Coordinates of N, CA, C and O in Angstrom, one line a residue:
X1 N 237.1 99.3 23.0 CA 236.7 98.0 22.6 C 235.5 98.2 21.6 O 234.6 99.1 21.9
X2 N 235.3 97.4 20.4 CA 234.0 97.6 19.7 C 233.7 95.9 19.4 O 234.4 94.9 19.4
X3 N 232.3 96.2 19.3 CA 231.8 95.3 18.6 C 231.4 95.0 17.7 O 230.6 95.8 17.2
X4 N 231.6 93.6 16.6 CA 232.1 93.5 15.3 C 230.2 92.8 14.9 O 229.9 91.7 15.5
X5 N 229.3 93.3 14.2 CA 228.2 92.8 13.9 C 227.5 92.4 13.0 O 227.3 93.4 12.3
X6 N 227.0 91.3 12.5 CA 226.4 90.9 10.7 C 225.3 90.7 10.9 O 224.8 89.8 11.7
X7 N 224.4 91.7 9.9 CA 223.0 91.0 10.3 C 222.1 91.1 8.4 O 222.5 91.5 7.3
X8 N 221.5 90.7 8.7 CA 220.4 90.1 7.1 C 219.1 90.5 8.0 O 219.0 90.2 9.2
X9 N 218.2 91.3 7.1 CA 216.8 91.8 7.2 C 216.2 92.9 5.8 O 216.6 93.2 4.6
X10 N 215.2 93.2 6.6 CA 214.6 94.0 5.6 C 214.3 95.2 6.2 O 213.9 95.6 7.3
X11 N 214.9 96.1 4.9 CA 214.7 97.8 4.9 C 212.9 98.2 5.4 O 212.0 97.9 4.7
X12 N 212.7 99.1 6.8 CA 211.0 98.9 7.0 C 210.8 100.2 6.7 O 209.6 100.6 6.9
X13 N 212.0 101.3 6.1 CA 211.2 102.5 5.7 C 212.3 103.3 5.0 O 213.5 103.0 5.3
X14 N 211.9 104.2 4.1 CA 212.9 104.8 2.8 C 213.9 105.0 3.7 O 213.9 105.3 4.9
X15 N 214.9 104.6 2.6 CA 216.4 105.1 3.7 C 216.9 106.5 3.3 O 216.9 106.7 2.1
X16 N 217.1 107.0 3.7 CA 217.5 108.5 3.8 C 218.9 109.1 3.9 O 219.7 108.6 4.8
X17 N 219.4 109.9 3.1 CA 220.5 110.3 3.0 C 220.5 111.8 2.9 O 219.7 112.6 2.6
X18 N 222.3 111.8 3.5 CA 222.5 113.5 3.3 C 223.7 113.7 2.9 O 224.2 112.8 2.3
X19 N 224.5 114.9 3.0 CA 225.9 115.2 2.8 C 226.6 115.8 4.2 O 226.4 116.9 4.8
X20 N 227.2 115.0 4.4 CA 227.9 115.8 5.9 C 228.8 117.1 5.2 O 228.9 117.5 4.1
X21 N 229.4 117.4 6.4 CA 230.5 118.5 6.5 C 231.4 118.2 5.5 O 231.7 119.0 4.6
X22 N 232.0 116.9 5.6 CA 233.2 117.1 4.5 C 232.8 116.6 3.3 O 233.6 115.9 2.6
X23 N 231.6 116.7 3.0 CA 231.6 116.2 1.6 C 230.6 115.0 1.1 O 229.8 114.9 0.2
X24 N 231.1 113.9 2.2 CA 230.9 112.5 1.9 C 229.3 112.5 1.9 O 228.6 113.4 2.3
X25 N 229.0 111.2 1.3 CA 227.4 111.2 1.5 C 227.1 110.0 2.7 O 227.9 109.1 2.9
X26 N 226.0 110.2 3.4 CA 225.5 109.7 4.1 C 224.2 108.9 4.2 O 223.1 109.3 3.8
X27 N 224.4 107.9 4.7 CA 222.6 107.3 4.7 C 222.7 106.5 5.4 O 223.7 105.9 5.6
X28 N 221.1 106.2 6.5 CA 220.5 106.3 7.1 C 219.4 105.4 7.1 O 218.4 106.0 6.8
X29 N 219.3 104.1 7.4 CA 217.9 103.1 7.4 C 217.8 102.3 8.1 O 218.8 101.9 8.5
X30 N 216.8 101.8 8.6 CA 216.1 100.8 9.6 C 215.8 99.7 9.2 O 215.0 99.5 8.3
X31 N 216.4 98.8 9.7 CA 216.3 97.1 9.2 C 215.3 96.4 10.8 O 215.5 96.5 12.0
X32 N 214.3 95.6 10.0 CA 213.8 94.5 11.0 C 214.7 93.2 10.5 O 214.7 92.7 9.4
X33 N 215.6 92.8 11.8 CA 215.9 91.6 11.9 C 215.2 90.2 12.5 O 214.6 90.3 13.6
X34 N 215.3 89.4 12.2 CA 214.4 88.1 13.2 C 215.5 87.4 13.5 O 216.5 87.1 12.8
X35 N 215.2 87.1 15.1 CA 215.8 86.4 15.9 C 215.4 85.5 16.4 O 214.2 85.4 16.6
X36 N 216.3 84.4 17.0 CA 215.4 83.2 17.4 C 214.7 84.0 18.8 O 214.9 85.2 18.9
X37 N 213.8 83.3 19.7 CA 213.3 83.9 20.9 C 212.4 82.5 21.3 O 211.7 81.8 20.7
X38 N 212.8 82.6 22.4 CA 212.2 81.2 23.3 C 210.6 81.5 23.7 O 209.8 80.7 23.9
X39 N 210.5 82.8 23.9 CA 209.1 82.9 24.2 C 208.0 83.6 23.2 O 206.9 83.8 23.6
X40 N 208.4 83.9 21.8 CA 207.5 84.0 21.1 C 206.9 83.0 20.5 O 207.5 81.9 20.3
X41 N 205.5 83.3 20.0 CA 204.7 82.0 19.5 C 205.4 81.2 18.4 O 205.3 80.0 18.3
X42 N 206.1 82.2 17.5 CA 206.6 81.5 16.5 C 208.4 81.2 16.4 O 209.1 81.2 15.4
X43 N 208.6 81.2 17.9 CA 210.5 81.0 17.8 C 211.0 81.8 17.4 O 212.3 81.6 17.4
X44 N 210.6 83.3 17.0 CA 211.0 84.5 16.8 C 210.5 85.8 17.0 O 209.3 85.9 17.1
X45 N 211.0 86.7 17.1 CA 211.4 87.9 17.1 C 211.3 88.8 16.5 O 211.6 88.3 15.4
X46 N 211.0 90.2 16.4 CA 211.6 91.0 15.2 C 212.4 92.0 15.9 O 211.8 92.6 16.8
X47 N 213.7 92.3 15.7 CA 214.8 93.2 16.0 C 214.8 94.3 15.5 O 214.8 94.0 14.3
X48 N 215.0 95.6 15.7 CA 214.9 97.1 14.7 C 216.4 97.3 15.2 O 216.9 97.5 16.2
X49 N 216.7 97.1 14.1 CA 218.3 97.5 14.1 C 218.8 99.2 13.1 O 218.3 99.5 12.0
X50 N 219.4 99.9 13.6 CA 219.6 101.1 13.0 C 220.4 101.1 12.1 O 221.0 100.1 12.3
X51 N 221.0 101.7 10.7 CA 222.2 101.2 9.7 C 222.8 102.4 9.2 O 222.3 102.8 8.2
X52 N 223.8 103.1 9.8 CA 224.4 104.2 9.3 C 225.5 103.8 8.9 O 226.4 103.1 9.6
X53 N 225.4 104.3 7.2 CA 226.6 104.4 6.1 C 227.6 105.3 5.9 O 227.6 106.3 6.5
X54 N 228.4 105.1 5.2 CA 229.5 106.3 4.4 C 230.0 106.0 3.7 O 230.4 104.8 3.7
X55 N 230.2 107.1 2.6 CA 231.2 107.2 1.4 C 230.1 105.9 0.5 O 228.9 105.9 0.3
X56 N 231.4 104.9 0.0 CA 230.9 104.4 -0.9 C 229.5 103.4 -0.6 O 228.6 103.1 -1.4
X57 N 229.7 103.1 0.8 CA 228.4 101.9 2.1 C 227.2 102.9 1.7 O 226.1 102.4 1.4
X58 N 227.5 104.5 1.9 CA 226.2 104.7 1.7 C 225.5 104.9 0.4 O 224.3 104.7 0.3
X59 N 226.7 105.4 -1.2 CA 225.9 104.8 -1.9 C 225.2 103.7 -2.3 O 224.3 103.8 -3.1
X60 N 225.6 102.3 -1.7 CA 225.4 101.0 -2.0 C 223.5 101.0 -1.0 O 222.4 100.4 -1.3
X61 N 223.7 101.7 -0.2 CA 222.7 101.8 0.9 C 221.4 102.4 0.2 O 220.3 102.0 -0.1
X62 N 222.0 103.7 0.2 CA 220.6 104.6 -0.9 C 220.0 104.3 -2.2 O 219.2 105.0 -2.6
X63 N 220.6 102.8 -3.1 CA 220.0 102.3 -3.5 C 219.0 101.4 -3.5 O 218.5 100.8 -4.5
X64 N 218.7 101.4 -2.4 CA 217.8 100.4 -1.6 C 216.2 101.0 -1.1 O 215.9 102.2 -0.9
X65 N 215.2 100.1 -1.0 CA 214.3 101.2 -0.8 C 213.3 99.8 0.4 O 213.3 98.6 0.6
X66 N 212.5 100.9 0.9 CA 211.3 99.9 1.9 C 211.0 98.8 1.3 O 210.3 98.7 0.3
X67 N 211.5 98.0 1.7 CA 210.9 96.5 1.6 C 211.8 95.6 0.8 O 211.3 94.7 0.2
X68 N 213.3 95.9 0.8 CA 214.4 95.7 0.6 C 214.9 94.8 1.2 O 214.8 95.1 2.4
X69 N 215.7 93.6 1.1 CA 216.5 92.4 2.0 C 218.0 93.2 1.3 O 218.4 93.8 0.3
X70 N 218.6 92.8 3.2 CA 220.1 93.7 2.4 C 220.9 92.9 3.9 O 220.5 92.8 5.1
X71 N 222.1 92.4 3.3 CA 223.1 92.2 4.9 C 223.5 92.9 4.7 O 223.5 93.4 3.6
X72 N 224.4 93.6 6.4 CA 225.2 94.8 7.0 C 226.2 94.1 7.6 O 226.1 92.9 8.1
X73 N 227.3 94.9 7.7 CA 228.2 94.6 8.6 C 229.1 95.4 9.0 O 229.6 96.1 8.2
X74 N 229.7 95.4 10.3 CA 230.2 97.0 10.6 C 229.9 97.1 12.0 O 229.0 96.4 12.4
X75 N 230.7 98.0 12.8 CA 230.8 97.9 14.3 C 229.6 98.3 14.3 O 228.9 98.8 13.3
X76 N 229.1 97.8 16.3 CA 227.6 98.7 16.7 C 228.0 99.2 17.4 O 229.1 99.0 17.8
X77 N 227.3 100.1 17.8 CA 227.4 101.2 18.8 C 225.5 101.5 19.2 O 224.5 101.3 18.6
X78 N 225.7 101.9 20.4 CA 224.5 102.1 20.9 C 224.1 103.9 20.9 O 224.8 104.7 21.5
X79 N 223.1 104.2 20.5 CA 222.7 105.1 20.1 C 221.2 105.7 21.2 O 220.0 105.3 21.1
X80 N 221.8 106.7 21.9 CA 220.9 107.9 23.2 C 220.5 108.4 22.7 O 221.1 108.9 21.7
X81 N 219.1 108.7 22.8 CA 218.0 110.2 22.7 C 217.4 110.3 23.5 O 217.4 109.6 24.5
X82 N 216.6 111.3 23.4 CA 215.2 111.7 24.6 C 214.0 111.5 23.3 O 214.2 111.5 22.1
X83 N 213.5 111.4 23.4 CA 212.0 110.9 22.5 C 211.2 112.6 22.4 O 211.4 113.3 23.4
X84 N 210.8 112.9 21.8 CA 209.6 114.4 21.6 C 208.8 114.0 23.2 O 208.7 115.0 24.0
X85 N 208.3 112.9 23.7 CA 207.7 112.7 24.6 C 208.5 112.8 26.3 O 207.9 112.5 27.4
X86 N 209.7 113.2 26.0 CA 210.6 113.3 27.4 C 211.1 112.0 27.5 O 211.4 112.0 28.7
X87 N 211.3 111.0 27.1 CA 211.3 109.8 27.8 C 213.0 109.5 26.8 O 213.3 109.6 25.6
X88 N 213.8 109.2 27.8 CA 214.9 108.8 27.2 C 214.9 107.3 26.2 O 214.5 106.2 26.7
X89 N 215.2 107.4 25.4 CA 215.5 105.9 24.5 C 216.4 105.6 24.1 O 217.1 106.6 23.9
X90 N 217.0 104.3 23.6 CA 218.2 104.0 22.7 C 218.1 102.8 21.9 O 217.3 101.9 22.1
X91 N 218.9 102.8 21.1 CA 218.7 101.8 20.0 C 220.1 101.5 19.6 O 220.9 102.3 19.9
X92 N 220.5 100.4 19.1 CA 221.6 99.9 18.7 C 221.9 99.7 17.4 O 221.3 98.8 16.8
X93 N 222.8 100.5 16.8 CA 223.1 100.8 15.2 C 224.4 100.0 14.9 O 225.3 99.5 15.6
X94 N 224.3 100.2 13.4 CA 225.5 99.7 13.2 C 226.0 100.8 12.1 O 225.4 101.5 11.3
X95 N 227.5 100.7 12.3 CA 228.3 101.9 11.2 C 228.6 100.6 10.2 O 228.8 99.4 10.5
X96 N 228.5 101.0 9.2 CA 228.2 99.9 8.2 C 229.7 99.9 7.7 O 230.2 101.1 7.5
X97 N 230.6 98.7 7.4 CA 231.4 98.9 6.7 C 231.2 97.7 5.5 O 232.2 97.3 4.9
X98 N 230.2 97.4 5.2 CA 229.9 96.4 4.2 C 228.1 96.4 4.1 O 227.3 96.2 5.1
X99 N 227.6 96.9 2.4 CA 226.1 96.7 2.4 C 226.2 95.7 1.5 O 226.9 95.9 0.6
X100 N 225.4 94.7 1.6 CA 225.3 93.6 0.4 C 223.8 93.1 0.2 O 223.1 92.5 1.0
X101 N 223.6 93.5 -1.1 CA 222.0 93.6 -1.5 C 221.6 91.8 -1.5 O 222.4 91.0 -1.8
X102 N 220.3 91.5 -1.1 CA 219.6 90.7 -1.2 C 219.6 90.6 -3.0 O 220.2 89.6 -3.5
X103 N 219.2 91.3 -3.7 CA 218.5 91.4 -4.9 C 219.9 91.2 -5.9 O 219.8 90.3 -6.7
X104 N 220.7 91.7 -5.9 CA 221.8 91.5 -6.7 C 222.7 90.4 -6.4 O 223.8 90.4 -7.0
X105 N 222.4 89.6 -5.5 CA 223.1 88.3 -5.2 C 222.5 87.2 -6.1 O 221.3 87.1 -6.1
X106 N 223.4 86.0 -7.2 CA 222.9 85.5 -7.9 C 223.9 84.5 -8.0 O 225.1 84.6 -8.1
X107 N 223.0 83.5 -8.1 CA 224.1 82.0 -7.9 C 224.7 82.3 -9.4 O 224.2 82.9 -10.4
X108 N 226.3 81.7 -9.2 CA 227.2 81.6 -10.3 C 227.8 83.4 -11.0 O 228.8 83.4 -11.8
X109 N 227.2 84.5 -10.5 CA 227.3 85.6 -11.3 C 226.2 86.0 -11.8 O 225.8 87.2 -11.6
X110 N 225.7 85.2 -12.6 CA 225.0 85.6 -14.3 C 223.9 86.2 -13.8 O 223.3 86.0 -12.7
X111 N 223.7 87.1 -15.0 CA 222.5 88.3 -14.8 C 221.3 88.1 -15.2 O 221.2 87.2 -16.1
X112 N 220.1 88.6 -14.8 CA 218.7 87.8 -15.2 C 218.9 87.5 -16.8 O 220.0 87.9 -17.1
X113 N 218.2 87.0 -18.0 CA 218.1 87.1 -19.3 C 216.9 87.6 -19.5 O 216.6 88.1 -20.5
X114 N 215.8 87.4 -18.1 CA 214.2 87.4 -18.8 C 214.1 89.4 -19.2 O 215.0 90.1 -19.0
X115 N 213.5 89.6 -19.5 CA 212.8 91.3 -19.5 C 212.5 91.3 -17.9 O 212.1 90.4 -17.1
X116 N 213.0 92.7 -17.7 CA 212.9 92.9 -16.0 C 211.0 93.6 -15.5 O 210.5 94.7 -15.8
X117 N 210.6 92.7 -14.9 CA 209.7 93.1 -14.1 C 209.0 93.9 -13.2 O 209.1 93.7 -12.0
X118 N 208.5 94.7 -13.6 CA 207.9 95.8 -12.6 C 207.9 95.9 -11.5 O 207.0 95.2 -11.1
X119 N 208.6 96.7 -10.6 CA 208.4 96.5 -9.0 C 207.3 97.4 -8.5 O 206.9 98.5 -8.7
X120 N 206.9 95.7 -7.3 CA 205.5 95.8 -7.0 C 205.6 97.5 -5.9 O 206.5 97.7 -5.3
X121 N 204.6 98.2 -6.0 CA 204.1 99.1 -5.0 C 204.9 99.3 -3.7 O 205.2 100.3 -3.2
X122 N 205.0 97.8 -3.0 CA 205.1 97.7 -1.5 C 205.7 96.1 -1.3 O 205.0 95.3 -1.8
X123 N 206.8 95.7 -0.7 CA 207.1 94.3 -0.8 C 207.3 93.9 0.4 O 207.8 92.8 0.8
X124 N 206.9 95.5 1.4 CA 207.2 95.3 2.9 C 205.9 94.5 3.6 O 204.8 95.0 3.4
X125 N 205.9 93.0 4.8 CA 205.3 92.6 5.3 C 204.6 92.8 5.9 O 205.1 92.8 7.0
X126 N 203.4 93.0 6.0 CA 201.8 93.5 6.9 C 202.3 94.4 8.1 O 202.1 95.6 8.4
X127 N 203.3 93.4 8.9 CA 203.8 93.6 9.9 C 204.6 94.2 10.4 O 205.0 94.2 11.6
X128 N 205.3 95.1 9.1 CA 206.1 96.4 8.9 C 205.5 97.6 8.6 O 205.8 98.7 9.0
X129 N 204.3 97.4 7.6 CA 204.0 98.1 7.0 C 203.9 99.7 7.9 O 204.4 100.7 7.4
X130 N 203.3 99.8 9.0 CA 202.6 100.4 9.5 C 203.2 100.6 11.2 O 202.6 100.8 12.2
X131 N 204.8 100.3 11.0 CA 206.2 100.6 12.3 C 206.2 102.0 12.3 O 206.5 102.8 11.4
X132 N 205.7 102.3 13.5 CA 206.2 103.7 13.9 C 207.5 104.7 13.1 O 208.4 103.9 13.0
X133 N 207.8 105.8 12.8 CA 208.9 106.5 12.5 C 209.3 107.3 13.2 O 210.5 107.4 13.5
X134 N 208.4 108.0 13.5 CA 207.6 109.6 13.6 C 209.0 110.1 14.9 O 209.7 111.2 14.9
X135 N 209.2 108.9 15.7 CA 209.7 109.3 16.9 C 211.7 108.8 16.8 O 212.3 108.5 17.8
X136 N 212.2 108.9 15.7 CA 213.8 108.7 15.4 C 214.8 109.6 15.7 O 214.7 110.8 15.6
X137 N 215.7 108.9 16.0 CA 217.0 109.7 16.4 C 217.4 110.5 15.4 O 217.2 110.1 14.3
X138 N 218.0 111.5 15.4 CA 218.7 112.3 14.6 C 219.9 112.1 14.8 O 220.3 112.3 16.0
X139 N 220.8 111.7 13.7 CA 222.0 111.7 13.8 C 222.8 112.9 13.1 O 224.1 112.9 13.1

């Protein structure tokens, strides 16, 4: 049995890519999702969702960088480690079979006309800025 999952957030740290065994490319990123939540102050949540790609999902993926809006979609699966600290953890990922950028979605098709704009330094929220890494699963 799997489970079928869509979610919309923002990329909270460079997504990372490799080349497996046969070839294909791989990548590798962390999305904060918001969810509703009855007991937070503001009706919400933030969710750390895991996002592993392939083949063409991960090229579309490794174009993407910290502070990125991107929907996913693609079974989840729940993902075991032990932490550097002994302490067992897990997190719930998704195998991506669809990445669809925030930034290149545009009502009707049509492409900007203006001259394209310098992107800013950092477009990730106070409240990302500074999410732990240090301690991630290796896949």
């Amino acid at each position: 049995m799997t489970a079928q999952i869509s979610a919309h957030g923002r990329i909270v740290a460079e997504v990372t890519t490799r080349t497996i065994a046969n070839g294909n490319q791989m990548a590798m990123a962390r999305l904060a999702v918001e969810l509703p939540c009855n007991n937070a102050d503001e009706g919400q949540a933030t969710y750390w969702l895991g996002i592993v790609a392939f083949g063409k999902q991960a090229e579309a993926l490794a174009k993407h960088s910290k502070g990125d809006m991107i929907s996913v979609a693609g079974n989840m699966q729940l993902n075991q480690w032990t932490g550097q600290d002994g302490v067992k953890k897990e997190q719930a990922q998704v195998i991506a079979d669809s990445v669809i950028s925030a930034k290149t979605v545009r009502p009707g098709g049509r492409k900007a006309t203006s001259s394209p704009t310098p992107k800013p330094q950092s477009n990730v929220p106070p409240e990302y800025e500074n999410y732990p890494f240090n301690d991630e699963p290796e896949f």
